[in-house]
Coordinates of C-alpha atoms and ligand atoms in Angstrom, one line a residue:
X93 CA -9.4 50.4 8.6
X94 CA -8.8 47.0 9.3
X95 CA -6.3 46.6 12.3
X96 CA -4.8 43.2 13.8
X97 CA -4.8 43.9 17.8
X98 CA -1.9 41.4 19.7
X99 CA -2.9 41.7 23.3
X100 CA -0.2 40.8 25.6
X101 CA -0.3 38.7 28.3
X102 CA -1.0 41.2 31.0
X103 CA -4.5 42.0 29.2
X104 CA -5.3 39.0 31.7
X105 CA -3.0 38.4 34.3
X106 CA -0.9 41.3 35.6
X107 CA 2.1 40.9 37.4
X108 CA 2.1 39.8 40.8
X109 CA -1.5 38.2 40.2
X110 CA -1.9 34.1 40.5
X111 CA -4.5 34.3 37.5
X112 CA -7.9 33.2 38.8
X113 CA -10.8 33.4 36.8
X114 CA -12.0 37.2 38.5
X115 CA -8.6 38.2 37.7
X116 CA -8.6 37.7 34.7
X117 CA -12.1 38.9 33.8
X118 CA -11.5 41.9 35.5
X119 CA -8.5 42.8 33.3
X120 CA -10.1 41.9 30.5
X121 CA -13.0 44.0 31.5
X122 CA -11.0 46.9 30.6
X123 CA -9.0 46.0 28.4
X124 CA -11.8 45.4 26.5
X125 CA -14.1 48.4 27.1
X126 CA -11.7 50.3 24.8
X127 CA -11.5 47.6 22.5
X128 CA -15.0 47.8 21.8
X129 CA -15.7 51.9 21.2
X130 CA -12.9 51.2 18.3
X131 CA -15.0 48.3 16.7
X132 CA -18.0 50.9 15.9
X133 CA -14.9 52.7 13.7
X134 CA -13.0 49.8 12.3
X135 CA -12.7 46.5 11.2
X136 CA -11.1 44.1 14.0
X137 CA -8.7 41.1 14.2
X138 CA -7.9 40.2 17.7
X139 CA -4.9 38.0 19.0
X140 CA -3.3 37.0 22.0
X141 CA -1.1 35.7 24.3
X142 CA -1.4 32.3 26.6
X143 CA 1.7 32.2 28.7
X144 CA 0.7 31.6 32.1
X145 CA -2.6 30.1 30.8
X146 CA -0.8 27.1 28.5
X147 CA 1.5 26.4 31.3
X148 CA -1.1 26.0 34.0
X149 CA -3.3 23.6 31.5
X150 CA -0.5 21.8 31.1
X151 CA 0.7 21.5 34.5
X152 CA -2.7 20.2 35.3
X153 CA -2.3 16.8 32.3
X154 CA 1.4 16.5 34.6
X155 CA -0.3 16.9 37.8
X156 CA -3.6 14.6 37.1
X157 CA -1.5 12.4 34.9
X158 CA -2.6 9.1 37.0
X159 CA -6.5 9.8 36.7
X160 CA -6.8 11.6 33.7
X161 CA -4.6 10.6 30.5
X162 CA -2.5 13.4 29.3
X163 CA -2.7 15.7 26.0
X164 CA 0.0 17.0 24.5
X165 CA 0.9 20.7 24.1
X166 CA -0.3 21.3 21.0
X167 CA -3.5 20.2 22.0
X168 CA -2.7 22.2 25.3
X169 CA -2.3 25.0 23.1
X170 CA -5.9 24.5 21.5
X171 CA -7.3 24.6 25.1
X172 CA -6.1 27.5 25.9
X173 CA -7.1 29.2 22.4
X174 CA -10.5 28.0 23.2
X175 CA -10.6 28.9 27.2
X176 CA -9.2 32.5 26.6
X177 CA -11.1 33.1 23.2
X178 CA -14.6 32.5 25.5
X179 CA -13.5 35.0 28.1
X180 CA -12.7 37.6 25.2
X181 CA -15.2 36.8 22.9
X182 CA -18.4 37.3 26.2
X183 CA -16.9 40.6 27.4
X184 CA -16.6 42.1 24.2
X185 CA -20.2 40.8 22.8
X186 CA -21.5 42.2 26.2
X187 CA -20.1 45.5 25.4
X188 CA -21.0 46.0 21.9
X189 CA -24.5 44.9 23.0
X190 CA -24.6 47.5 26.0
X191 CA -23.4 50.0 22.7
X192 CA -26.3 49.2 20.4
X193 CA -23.6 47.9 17.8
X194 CA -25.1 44.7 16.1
X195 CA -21.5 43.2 15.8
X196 CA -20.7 39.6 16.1
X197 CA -17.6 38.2 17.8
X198 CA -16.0 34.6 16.6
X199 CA -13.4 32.7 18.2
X200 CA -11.2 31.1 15.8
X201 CA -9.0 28.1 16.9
X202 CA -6.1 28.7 14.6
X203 CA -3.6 26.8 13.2
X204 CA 0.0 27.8 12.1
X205 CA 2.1 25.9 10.4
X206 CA 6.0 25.7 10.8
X207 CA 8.8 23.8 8.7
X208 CA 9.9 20.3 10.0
X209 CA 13.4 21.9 8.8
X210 CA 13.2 25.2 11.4
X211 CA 16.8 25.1 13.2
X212 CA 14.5 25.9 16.5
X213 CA 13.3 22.4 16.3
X214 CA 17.1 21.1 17.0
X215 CA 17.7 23.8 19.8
X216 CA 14.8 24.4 21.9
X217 CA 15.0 27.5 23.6
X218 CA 11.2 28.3 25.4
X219 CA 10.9 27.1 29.0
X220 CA 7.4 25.5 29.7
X221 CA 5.5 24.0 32.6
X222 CA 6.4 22.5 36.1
X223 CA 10.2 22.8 37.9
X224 CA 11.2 19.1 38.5
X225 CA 14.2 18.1 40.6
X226 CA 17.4 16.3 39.1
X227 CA 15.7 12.8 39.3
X228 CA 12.6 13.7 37.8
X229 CA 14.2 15.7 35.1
X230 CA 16.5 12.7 34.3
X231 CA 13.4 10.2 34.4
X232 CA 11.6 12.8 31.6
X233 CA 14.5 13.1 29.2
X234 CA 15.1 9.6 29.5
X235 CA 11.5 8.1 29.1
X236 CA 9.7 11.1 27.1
X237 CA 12.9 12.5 25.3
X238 CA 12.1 15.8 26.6
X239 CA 14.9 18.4 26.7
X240 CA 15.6 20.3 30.1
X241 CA 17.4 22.8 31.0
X242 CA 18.6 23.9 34.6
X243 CA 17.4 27.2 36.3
X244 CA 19.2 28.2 38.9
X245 CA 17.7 27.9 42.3
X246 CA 14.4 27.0 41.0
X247 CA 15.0 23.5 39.3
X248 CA 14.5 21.9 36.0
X249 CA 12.4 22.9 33.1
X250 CA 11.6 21.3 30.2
X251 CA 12.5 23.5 26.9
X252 CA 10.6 23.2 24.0
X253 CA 11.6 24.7 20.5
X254 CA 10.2 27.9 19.2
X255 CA 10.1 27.4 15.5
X256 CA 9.0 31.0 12.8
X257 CA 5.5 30.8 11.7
X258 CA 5.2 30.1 7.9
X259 CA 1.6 30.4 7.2
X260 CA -2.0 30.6 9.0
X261 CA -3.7 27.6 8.3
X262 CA -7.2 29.3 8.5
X263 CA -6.6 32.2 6.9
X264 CA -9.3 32.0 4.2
X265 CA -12.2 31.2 7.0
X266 CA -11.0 34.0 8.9
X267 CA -10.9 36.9 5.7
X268 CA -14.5 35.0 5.3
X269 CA -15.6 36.5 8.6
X270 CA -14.3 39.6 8.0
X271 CA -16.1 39.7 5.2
X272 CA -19.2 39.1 7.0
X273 CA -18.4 42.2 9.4
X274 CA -17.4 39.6 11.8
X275 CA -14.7 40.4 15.0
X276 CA -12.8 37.7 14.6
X277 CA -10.7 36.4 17.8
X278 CA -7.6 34.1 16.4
X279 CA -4.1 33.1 16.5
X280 CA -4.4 32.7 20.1
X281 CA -0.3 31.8 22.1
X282 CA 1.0 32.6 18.4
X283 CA -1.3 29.4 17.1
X284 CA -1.2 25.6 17.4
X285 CA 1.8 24.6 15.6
X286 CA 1.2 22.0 12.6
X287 CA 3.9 20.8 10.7
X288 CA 3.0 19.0 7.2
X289 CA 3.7 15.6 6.8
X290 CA 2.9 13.2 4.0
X291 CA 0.9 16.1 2.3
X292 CA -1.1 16.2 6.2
X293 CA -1.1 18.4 9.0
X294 CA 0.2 17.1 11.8
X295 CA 0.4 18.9 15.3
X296 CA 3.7 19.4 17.1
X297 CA 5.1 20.2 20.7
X298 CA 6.1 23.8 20.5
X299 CA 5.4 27.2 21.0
X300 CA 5.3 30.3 18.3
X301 CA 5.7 33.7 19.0
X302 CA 2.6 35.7 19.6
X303 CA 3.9 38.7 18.0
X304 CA 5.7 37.2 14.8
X305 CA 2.3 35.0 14.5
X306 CA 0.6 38.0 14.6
X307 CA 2.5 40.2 12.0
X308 CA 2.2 36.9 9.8
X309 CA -1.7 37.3 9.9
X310 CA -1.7 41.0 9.7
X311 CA 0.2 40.7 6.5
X312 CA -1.6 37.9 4.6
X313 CA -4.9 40.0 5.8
X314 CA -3.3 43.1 4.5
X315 CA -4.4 44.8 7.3
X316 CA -3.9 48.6 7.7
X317 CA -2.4 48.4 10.6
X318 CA -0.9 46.4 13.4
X319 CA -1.1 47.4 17.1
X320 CA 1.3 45.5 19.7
X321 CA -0.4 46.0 23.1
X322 CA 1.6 45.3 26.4
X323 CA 2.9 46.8 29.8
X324 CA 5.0 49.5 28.8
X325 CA 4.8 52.9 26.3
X326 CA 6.5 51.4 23.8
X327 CA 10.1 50.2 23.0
X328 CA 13.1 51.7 24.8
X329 CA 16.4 52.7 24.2
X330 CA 18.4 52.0 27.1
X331 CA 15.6 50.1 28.5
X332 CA 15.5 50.0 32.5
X333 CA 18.6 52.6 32.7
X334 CA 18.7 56.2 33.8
X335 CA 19.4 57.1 30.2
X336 CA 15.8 55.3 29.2
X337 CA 13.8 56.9 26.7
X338 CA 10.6 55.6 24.7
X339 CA 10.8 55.9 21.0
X340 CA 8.3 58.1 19.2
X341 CA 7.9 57.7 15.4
X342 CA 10.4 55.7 14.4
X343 CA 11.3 55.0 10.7
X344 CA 11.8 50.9 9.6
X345 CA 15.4 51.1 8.9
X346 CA 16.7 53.2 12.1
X347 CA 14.7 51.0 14.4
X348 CA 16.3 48.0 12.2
X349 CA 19.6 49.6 13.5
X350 CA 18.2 49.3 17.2
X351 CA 17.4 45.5 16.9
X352 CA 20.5 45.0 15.5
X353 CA 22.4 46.9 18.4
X354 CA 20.9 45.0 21.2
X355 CA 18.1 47.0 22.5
X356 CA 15.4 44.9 22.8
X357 CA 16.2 41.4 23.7
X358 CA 14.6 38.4 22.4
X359 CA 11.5 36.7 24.4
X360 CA 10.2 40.2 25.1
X361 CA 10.7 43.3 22.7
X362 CA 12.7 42.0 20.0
X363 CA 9.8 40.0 18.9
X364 CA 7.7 42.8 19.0
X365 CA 10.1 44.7 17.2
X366 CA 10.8 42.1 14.3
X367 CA 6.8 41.6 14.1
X368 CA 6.2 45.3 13.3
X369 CA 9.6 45.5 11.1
X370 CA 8.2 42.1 9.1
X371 CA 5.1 43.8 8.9
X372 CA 5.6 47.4 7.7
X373 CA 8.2 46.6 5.4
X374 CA 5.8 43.8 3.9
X375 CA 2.8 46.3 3.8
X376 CA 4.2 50.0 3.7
X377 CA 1.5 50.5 6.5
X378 CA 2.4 51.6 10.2
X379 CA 3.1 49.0 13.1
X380 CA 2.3 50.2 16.5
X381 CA 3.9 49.2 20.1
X382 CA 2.1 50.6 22.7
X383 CA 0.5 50.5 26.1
X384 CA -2.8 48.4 26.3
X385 CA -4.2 51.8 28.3
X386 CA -3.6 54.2 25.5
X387 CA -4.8 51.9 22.8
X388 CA -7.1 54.3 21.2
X389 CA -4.3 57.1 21.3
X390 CA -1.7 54.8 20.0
X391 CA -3.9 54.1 17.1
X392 CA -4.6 58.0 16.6
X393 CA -0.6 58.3 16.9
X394 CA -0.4 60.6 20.1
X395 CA 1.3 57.2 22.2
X396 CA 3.4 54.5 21.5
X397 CA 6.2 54.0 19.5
X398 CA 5.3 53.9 15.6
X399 CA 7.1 52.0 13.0
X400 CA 6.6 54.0 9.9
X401 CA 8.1 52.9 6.0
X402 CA 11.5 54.9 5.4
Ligands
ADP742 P1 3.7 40.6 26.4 O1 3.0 39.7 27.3 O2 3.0 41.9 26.2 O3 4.2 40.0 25.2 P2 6.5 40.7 27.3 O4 6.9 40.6 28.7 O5 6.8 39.6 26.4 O6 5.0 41.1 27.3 O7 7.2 42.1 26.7 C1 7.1 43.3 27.3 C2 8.2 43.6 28.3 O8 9.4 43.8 27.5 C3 8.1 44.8 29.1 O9 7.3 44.6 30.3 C4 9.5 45.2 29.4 O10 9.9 44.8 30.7 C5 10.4 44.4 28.5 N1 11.4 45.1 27.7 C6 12.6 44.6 27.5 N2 13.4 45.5 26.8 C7 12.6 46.5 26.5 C8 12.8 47.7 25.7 N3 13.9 48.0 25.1 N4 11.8 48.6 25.7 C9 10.6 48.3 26.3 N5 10.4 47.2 27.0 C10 11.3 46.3 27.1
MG743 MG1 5.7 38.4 25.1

């Protein structure tokens, strides 16, 4: 089977944890041990996420700003790609040596492109980088036409817009890989976002989705299936309530129904949800949402919740 992984962001930080380098290699340590007894079964397309990563590259172009010119985010966002495709790409390599499984891993920087025309691009709603007091904030949005919003009792933020991915720029290198037998590593923080301009691709300051990137790739690679991997069993009703429960198998159009009801709230699960809903109903093949510890059951279908075709 072919099967698009989407590793979530505590695959390298976990919470509480500032992120250094043995952090993150430790976690990935694991996370990645698993990973790599499932490449000697299938075929393997590996994204990610690059939250707290993007935002500390970026806080350091704000922070050495004097000395050092600044880059922009997409170009942030390439960084990271690159930084966190490395780590992945040596600890898995390392482990399908240790296996005696002649695979090769590729990092991929990957581009997405989005429509100049998405509404998010005239509401910005994903909070990046640095707090900044009042001044500051006022000093940004007036020379850098940044917007800001206020968070309460930590400062301001600048927002920047969160437009729907539209099409994986490298799509054709990456099925050439496969083709090869290749692990391919891609699609890293959702993509670098390129809009296209003149009949060129131009990169802009925003952020996609991890998970709606990666139901994007998982469908033009008509994978077989798409696993969600993050910090909890799966998607809950009643989420953080007594009356919690995980969802089992779970068919497209009931967990539709969920979505629609308010159980899984954007910036977190809904995403996740709408990723596997875009993706089953585009394919007719399962999505799962599962814990990054139970990867190989959720896979098997003894864990996680499972978005099947009606
Ligand atoms: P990732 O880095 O894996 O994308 P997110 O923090 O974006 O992680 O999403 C996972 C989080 O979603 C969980 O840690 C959980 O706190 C939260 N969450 C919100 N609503 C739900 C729900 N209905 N079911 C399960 N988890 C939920
Ligand atoms: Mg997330």
């Amino acid at each position: 089977m072919l099967i698009v992984i989407a590793l979530g962001g505590n695959a390298l930080v976990k919470k509480g944890e500032r992120g250094t380098l043995e952090e993150q290699r430790r976690n990935l340590k694991f996370a990645l041990s698993q990973i790599s007894e499932l490449a000697k079964i299938h075929d393997l397309v590996i994204t990610h996420g690059n939250g707290p990563q993007v935002g500390n590259i970026y806080l350091q172009q704000e922070i050495a700003s004097k000395r050092v010119p600044p880059m922009p985010l997409d170009v942030c966002g390439a960084m990271s790609q690159g930084m966190i495709g490395y780590l992945i790409q040596q600890e898995l390599a390392n482990f399908l040596k240790e296996s005696g499984l002649g695979k090769n891993v590729v990092t991929l920087l990957t581009r997405v492109l989005v429509d100049h025309n998405d509404p998010a691009f005239k509401n910005p709603t994903k909070p990046i980088g640095p707090y900044y007091s009042e001044v500051e904030a006022k000093r940004l949005i007036r020379e850098k036409d940044w917007s800001m919003v206020y968070q309460a009792g930590k400062g301001w933020r600048r927002i920047v817009p969160s437009p729907s991915p539209q099409g994986i720029v490298e799509i054709d290198s990456i099925k050439a890989l496969l083709l090869k037998n290749i692990i391919v590593i891609c699609a890293g923080g959702g993509g670098i976002p390129v809009i296209r301009k003149n009949g060129k691709l131009v990169g802009v300051e925003a952020v996609i989705d991890k998970d709606l990137t990666s139901s994007l790739l998982a469908i033009e690679l008509n994978a077989d299936m798409l696993v969600i991997l993050t910090d909890v069993e799966g998607a809950a009703i009643y989420y953080g309530t007594p009356r919690q429960y995980f969802l089992g198998n779970v068919t497209v159009s009931e967990i539709r129904k969920y979505l629609k009801a308010g159980y899984f709230p954007p910036g977190s699960m809904g995403p996740k949800v709408l990723a596997c809903i875009r993706f089953v109903e585009s394919t007719g093949k399962p999505a799962v949402i599962a814990k990054l510890e139970k990867v190989k059951d959720a896979i098997e279908g003894s864990a996680g919740t499972r978005i099947i075709p009606d």
